[in-house]
C-alpha positions as a Python dict, from the first residue, in 0.01 Angstrom:
ca = {
    (1, 'X'): (0, 0, 0),
    (2, 'X'): (184, 345, -88),
    (3, 'X'): (155, 563, 148),
    (4, 'X'): (-51, 811, -10),
    (5, 'X'): (-285, 521, 55),
    (6, 'X'): (-236, 464, 400),
    (7, 'X'): (-294, 792, 497),
    (8, 'X'): (-615, 838, 344),
    (9, 'X'): (-669, 477, 535),
    (10, 'X'): (-599, 625, 869),
    (11, 'X'): (-813, 973, 776),
    (12, 'X'): (-1160, 698, 676),
    (13, 'X'): (-1069, 524, 990),
    (14, 'X'): (-993, 827, 1223),
    (15, 'X'): (-1395, 989, 1124),
    (16, 'X'): (-1481, 726, 1180),
    (17, 'X'): (-1434, 702, 1574),
    (18, 'X'): (-1265, 1024, 1668),
    (19, 'X'): (-1162, 888, 1975),
    (20, 'X'): (-1153, 551, 1993),
    (21, 'X'): (-1107, 282, 2331),
    (22, 'X'): (-954, 3, 2467),
    (23, 'X'): (-1260, -218, 2506),
    (24, 'X'): (-1118, -339, 2838),
    (25, 'X'): (-1218, -145, 3136),
    (26, 'X'): (-1033, 49, 3377),
    (27, 'X'): (-999, 374, 3566),
    (28, 'X'): (-646, 400, 3637),
    (29, 'X'): (-299, 311, 3492),
    (30, 'X'): (-282, 34, 3753),
    (31, 'X'): (-643, -100, 3621),
    (32, 'X'): (-515, -83, 3294),
    (33, 'X'): (-167, -320, 3359),
    (34, 'X'): (-398, -555, 3538),
    (35, 'X'): (-640, -536, 3288),
    (36, 'X'): (-403, -614, 2951),
    (37, 'X'): (-199, -888, 3147),
    (38, 'X'): (-521, -1040, 3204),
    (39, 'X'): (-644, -1020, 2901),
    (40, 'X'): (-391, -1242, 2661),
    (41, 'X'): (-574, -1553, 2501),
    (42, 'X'): (-873, -1399, 2629),
    (43, 'X'): (-1093, -1169, 2546),
    (44, 'X'): (-1198, -855, 2647),
    (45, 'X'): (-1584, -912, 2779),
    (46, 'X'): (-1443, -1216, 2973),
    (47, 'X'): (-1247, -972, 3108),
    (48, 'X'): (-1451, -676, 3159),
    (49, 'X'): (-1672, -899, 3334),
    (50, 'X'): (-1396, -1113, 3549),
    (51, 'X'): (-1241, -783, 3671),
    (52, 'X'): (-1539, -566, 3790),
    (53, 'X'): (-1630, -717, 4093),
    (54, 'X'): (-1253, -723, 4132),
    (55, 'X'): (-1141, -377, 4061),
    (56, 'X'): (-1435, -265, 4360),
    (57, 'X'): (-1229, -454, 4540),
    (58, 'X'): (-882, -349, 4515),
    (59, 'X'): (-826, -86, 4271),
    (60, 'X'): (-403, 7, 4356),
    (61, 'X'): (-182, -292, 4407),
    (62, 'X'): (-135, -227, 4792),
    (63, 'X'): (-547, -365, 4831),
    (64, 'X'): (-506, -621, 4614),
    (65, 'X'): (-157, -716, 4829),
    (66, 'X'): (-406, -762, 5104),
    (67, 'X'): (-631, -935, 4851),
    (68, 'X'): (-424, -1224, 4850),
    (69, 'X'): (-318, -1512, 4565),
    (70, 'X'): (-553, -1708, 4625),
    (71, 'X'): (-866, -1455, 4633),
    (72, 'X'): (-829, -1292, 4204),
    (73, 'X'): (-816, -1673, 4128),
    (74, 'X'): (-1144, -1724, 4251),
    (75, 'X'): (-1162, -1357, 4092),
    (76, 'X'): (-1041, -1471, 3776),
    (77, 'X'): (-1119, -1776, 3719),
    (78, 'X'): (-1283, -1769, 3345),
    (79, 'X'): (-1044, -1640, 3231),
    (80, 'X'): (-823, -1924, 3063),
    (81, 'X'): (-434, -1995, 3228),
    (82, 'X'): (-619, -1792, 3535),
    (83, 'X'): (-341, -1950, 3796),
    (84, 'X'): (-25, -1821, 3649),
    (85, 'X'): (-200, -1512, 3613),
    (86, 'X'): (-289, -1467, 3958),
    (87, 'X'): (49, -1572, 4098),
    (88, 'X'): (150, -1267, 3844),
    (89, 'X'): (-66, -1049, 3934),
    (90, 'X'): (38, -1026, 4271),
    (91, 'X'): (339, -1033, 4220),
    (92, 'X'): (364, -752, 3970),
    (93, 'X'): (214, -494, 4210),
    (94, 'X'): (419, -647, 4508),
    (95, 'X'): (636, -523, 4283),
    (96, 'X'): (528, -205, 4168),
    (97, 'X'): (565, -136, 4561),
    (98, 'X'): (913, -182, 4593),
    (99, 'X'): (1057, -70, 4353),
    (100, 'X'): (834, 200, 4192),
    (101, 'X'): (683, 348, 4510),
    (102, 'X'): (320, 219, 4408),
    (103, 'X'): (352, 370, 4029),
    (104, 'X'): (269, 197, 3688),
    (105, 'X'): (578, 270, 3543),
    (106, 'X'): (592, 500, 3188),
    (107, 'X'): (950, 296, 3092),
    (108, 'X'): (853, 48, 2843),
    (109, 'X'): (1260, -97, 2988),
    (110, 'X'): (1096, -117, 3391),
    (111, 'X'): (730, -232, 3251),
    (112, 'X'): (853, -522, 3059),
    (113, 'X'): (1095, -676, 3375),
    (114, 'X'): (689, -688, 3545),
    (115, 'X'): (542, -1106, 3563),
    (116, 'X'): (325, -1114, 3255),
    (117, 'X'): (419, -784, 3123),
    (118, 'X'): (612, -878, 2760),
    (119, 'X'): (611, -625, 2499),
    (120, 'X'): (252, -539, 2314),
    (121, 'X'): (122, -545, 2682),
    (122, 'X'): (424, -255, 2777),
    (123, 'X'): (314, -130, 2439),
    (124, 'X'): (-102, -70, 2515),
    (125, 'X'): (-72, 109, 2867),
    (126, 'X'): (258, 323, 2729),
    (127, 'X'): (-14, 378, 2479),
    (128, 'X'): (-353, 390, 2671),
    (129, 'X'): (-214, 450, 2968),
    (130, 'X'): (42, 760, 2869),
    (131, 'X'): (-62, 898, 2509),
    (132, 'X'): (300, 743, 2421),
    (133, 'X'): (220, 693, 2016),
    (134, 'X'): (285, 302, 2090),
    (135, 'X'): (148, 21, 1850),
    (136, 'X'): (50, -259, 2016),
    (137, 'X'): (-8, -591, 1745),
    (138, 'X'): (-224, -891, 1844),
    (139, 'X'): (-350, -1149, 1666),
    (140, 'X'): (-651, -878, 1538),
    (141, 'X'): (-349, -595, 1363),
    (142, 'X'): (-102, -828, 1244),
    (143, 'X'): (-430, -1036, 997),
    (144, 'X'): (-530, -635, 878),
    (145, 'X'): (-162, -519, 815),
    (146, 'X'): (-92, -829, 649),
    (147, 'X'): (-388, -915, 440),
    (148, 'X'): (-425, -557, 366),
    (149, 'X'): (-101, -479, 272),
    (150, 'X'): (-43, -143, 477),
    (151, 'X'): (260, -307, 679),
    (152, 'X'): (349, -725, 576),
    (153, 'X'): (475, -856, 864),
    (154, 'X'): (617, -1267, 886),
    (155, 'X'): (688, -1245, 1248),
    (156, 'X'): (451, -962, 1544),
    (157, 'X'): (769, -762, 1540),
    (158, 'X'): (779, -717, 1187),
    (159, 'X'): (470, -599, 1126),
    (160, 'X'): (473, -302, 1465),
    (161, 'X'): (825, -225, 1310),
    (162, 'X'): (658, -136, 960),
    (163, 'X'): (358, 43, 1141),
    (164, 'X'): (557, 236, 1309),
    (165, 'X'): (771, 373, 969),
    (166, 'X'): (406, 333, 760),
    (167, 'X'): (182, 513, 984),
    (168, 'X'): (234, 871, 962),
    (169, 'X'): (265, 1038, 1256),
    (170, 'X'): (-38, 1245, 1240),
    (171, 'X'): (-231, 933, 1269),
    (172, 'X'): (22, 739, 1512),
    (173, 'X'): (-171, 772, 1846),
    (174, 'X'): (-484, 588, 1813),
    (175, 'X'): (-331, 338, 1524),
    (176, 'X'): (-337, 68, 1768),
    (177, 'X'): (-711, 80, 1869),
    (178, 'X'): (-827, 170, 1482),
    (179, 'X'): (-629, -110, 1322),
    (180, 'X'): (-771, -378, 1676),
    (181, 'X'): (-1166, -219, 1610),
    (182, 'X'): (-1166, -248, 1241),
    (183, 'X'): (-1018, -638, 1240),
    (184, 'X'): (-1192, -746, 1522),
    (185, 'X'): (-1570, -592, 1354),
    (186, 'X'): (-1443, -515, 990),
    (187, 'X'): (-1138, -718, 846),
    (188, 'X'): (-1256, -1115, 1058),
    (189, 'X'): (-1011, -1381, 1019),
    (190, 'X'): (-1267, -1599, 912),
    (191, 'X'): (-1548, -1393, 698),
    (192, 'X'): (-1390, -1054, 673),
    (193, 'X'): (-1721, -841, 577),
    (194, 'X'): (-1596, -695, 285),
    (195, 'X'): (-1865, -533, 116),
    (196, 'X'): (-1880, -335, 543),
    (197, 'X'): (-1609, -226, 472),
    (198, 'X'): (-1492, 167, 441),
    (199, 'X'): (-1084, 92, 308),
    (200, 'X'): (-1224, -198, 80),
    (201, 'X'): (-1067, 50, -254),
    (202, 'X'): (-732, 100, -41),
    (203, 'X'): (-688, -271, -8),
    (204, 'X'): (-481, -543, -148),
    (205, 'X'): (-622, -845, -3),
    (206, 'X'): (-732, -1038, -368),
    (207, 'X'): (-984, -1277, -173),
    (208, 'X'): (-1224, -960, -127),
    (209, 'X'): (-1568, -1014, -184),
    (210, 'X'): (-1819, -728, -189),
    (211, 'X'): (-2129, -922, -247),
}
């Protein structure tokens, strides 16, 4: 996809949704961090159902550690890998208290040192909590980037680097959410809804079905 087409691609997505938001429910950087850690191999809907009651009891690391791993585990048992995730939530909360005065760090390296936090999770936190123009590549973004020709790559890191190079700076802050939502609701994995796609004429996908 050429640069002019990429600019038009994001202009249309921004026109439809000027201020896209994460579908994870959170109230502060800490609850965002926990929600994103829990969302690995789980849906946002499932995470939200599990965290509503949890975050009412603990919306900061001190309260979460006080709850204890067993209680956290019970709250999130409907989520995949809940035992490992509960342990990670408690341990990352302890690290935040020990090393960061209970605050979520704004540095990528410090975020990636936390249990359960990889590059994608760090990118989401930096983008959503702190307004950094990062792009976290999940399965939706990986698919859309390759299928449309926006930023083809053989793995998530290649796609991320391609997007950072190719997405115009004016669109970079919200690019992450525009692409996720487009992949989740329009450019779906099994059956992309090409007739409803507002960027279909810019897309390089050879399997378009327009009827």
